[in-house]
Coordinates of C-alpha atoms in Angstrom, one line a residue:
M1265 CA 0.1 0.1 0.0
A1266 CA 3.0 2.3 1.0
D1267 CA 4.2 1.6 -2.6
I1268 CA 0.9 2.8 -4.5
A1269 CA 0.6 5.8 -2.1
T1270 CA 4.7 6.5 -3.1
Y1271 CA 3.8 6.2 -6.9
L1272 CA 0.8 8.1 -6.9
L1273 CA 2.2 11.2 -5.0
T1274 CA 5.3 11.4 -6.9
G1275 CA 3.8 11.0 -9.9
L1276 CA 1.7 13.6 -9.1
G1277 CA 4.8 15.7 -8.1
L1278 CA 6.0 15.4 -11.8
V1279 CA 3.0 16.9 -13.5
F1280 CA 3.6 19.7 -11.2
F1281 CA 7.2 20.0 -12.1
I1282 CA 6.2 19.5 -16.1
A1283 CA 3.4 22.2 -15.7
G1284 CA 5.7 24.1 -14.2
T1285 CA 8.4 24.0 -16.7
V1286 CA 5.6 24.4 -19.7
G1287 CA 4.9 27.6 -17.7
L1288 CA 8.3 28.9 -18.0
I1289 CA 8.6 28.1 -21.6
R1290 CA 5.3 28.8 -22.8
F1291 CA 4.3 31.9 -20.7
P1292 CA 4.6 35.7 -22.5
D1293 CA 6.4 37.6 -19.6
Q1294 CA 8.3 37.5 -16.8
F1295 CA 6.3 37.8 -14.0
S1296 CA 4.1 35.1 -15.2
R1297 CA 6.6 32.7 -15.8
L1298 CA 7.9 33.3 -12.5
H1299 CA 4.7 32.9 -11.1
A1300 CA 4.1 29.2 -12.9
L1301 CA 7.9 28.0 -12.0
T1302 CA 7.2 29.0 -8.0
K1303 CA 3.9 27.4 -7.6
G1304 CA 4.7 24.1 -10.0
D1305 CA 8.1 23.4 -8.2
N1306 CA 6.7 24.1 -5.1
L1307 CA 3.7 21.9 -5.3
G1308 CA 6.2 19.0 -7.5
L1309 CA 8.7 19.1 -4.4
G1310 CA 5.3 18.8 -1.8
F1311 CA 4.1 16.3 -3.5
I1312 CA 7.2 14.0 -4.2
A1313 CA 8.8 14.4 -0.6
L1314 CA 5.5 13.2 0.9
G1315 CA 5.7 10.1 -1.4
V1316 CA 9.3 9.3 -0.5
A1317 CA 8.2 9.7 3.2
F1318 CA 6.0 6.7 2.9
Q1319 CA 9.3 5.2 2.4
T1320 CA 11.2 6.2 5.2
D1321 CA 11.8 4.4 8.3
T1322 CA 12.0 6.8 11.2
W1323 CA 10.3 10.0 11.9
A1324 CA 13.1 11.9 12.0
Q1325 CA 14.0 11.0 8.1
V1326 CA 10.2 12.5 7.8
A1327 CA 11.3 15.8 9.5
M1328 CA 14.3 15.9 7.5
L1329 CA 12.2 15.9 4.1
V1330 CA 10.1 18.4 5.9
L1331 CA 12.4 20.7 6.8
I1332 CA 13.7 20.3 3.4
W1333 CA 10.5 21.5 1.5
G1334 CA 10.1 24.0 4.1
L1335 CA 13.7 25.5 3.5
A1336 CA 12.4 25.6 -0.2
L1337 CA 9.1 27.1 0.1
L1338 CA 11.1 29.9 1.9
A1339 CA 13.6 30.4 -0.9
A1340 CA 11.0 30.5 -3.3
G1341 CA 9.1 33.0 -1.3
T1342 CA 12.1 35.5 -0.8
V1343 CA 13.5 35.1 -4.5
A1344 CA 10.5 35.6 -6.5
P1345 CA 9.9 38.6 -5.7
L1346 CA 13.4 40.2 -5.5
V1347 CA 13.4 38.9 -9.3
A1348 CA 10.0 40.8 -9.6
R1349 CA 11.2 43.4 -8.4
A1350 CA 14.8 43.3 -10.2
A1351 CA 12.3 43.1 -13.8
L1352 CA 10.3 46.0 -12.9
T1353 CA 13.1 48.2 -12.2
E1354 CA 14.2 47.4 -15.7
S1355 CA 11.2 48.8 -16.8
R1356 CA 9.8 45.9 -18.5
K1357 CA 5.9 46.1 -18.0
P1358 CA 3.8 43.2 -16.9

């Protein structure tokens, strides 16, 4: 049962990674690309971490996966506004 949950959740995470990548390639401006990439990658990593959590042996490993996902969320939430602000100062209109 844990293997099935792992397959489903990591597959769902892969779908979100692919959606973020497609958004990065297809969207017209830097702001919508940034939005698609940060949302898709954060959700994709969350689902993959949840899927991998079913295969761990200890709660410490689960805590490590949650810490990795939390740091990725923090990094994306910090860097995305900085990139958007830099694009605005270069006078690129949204």
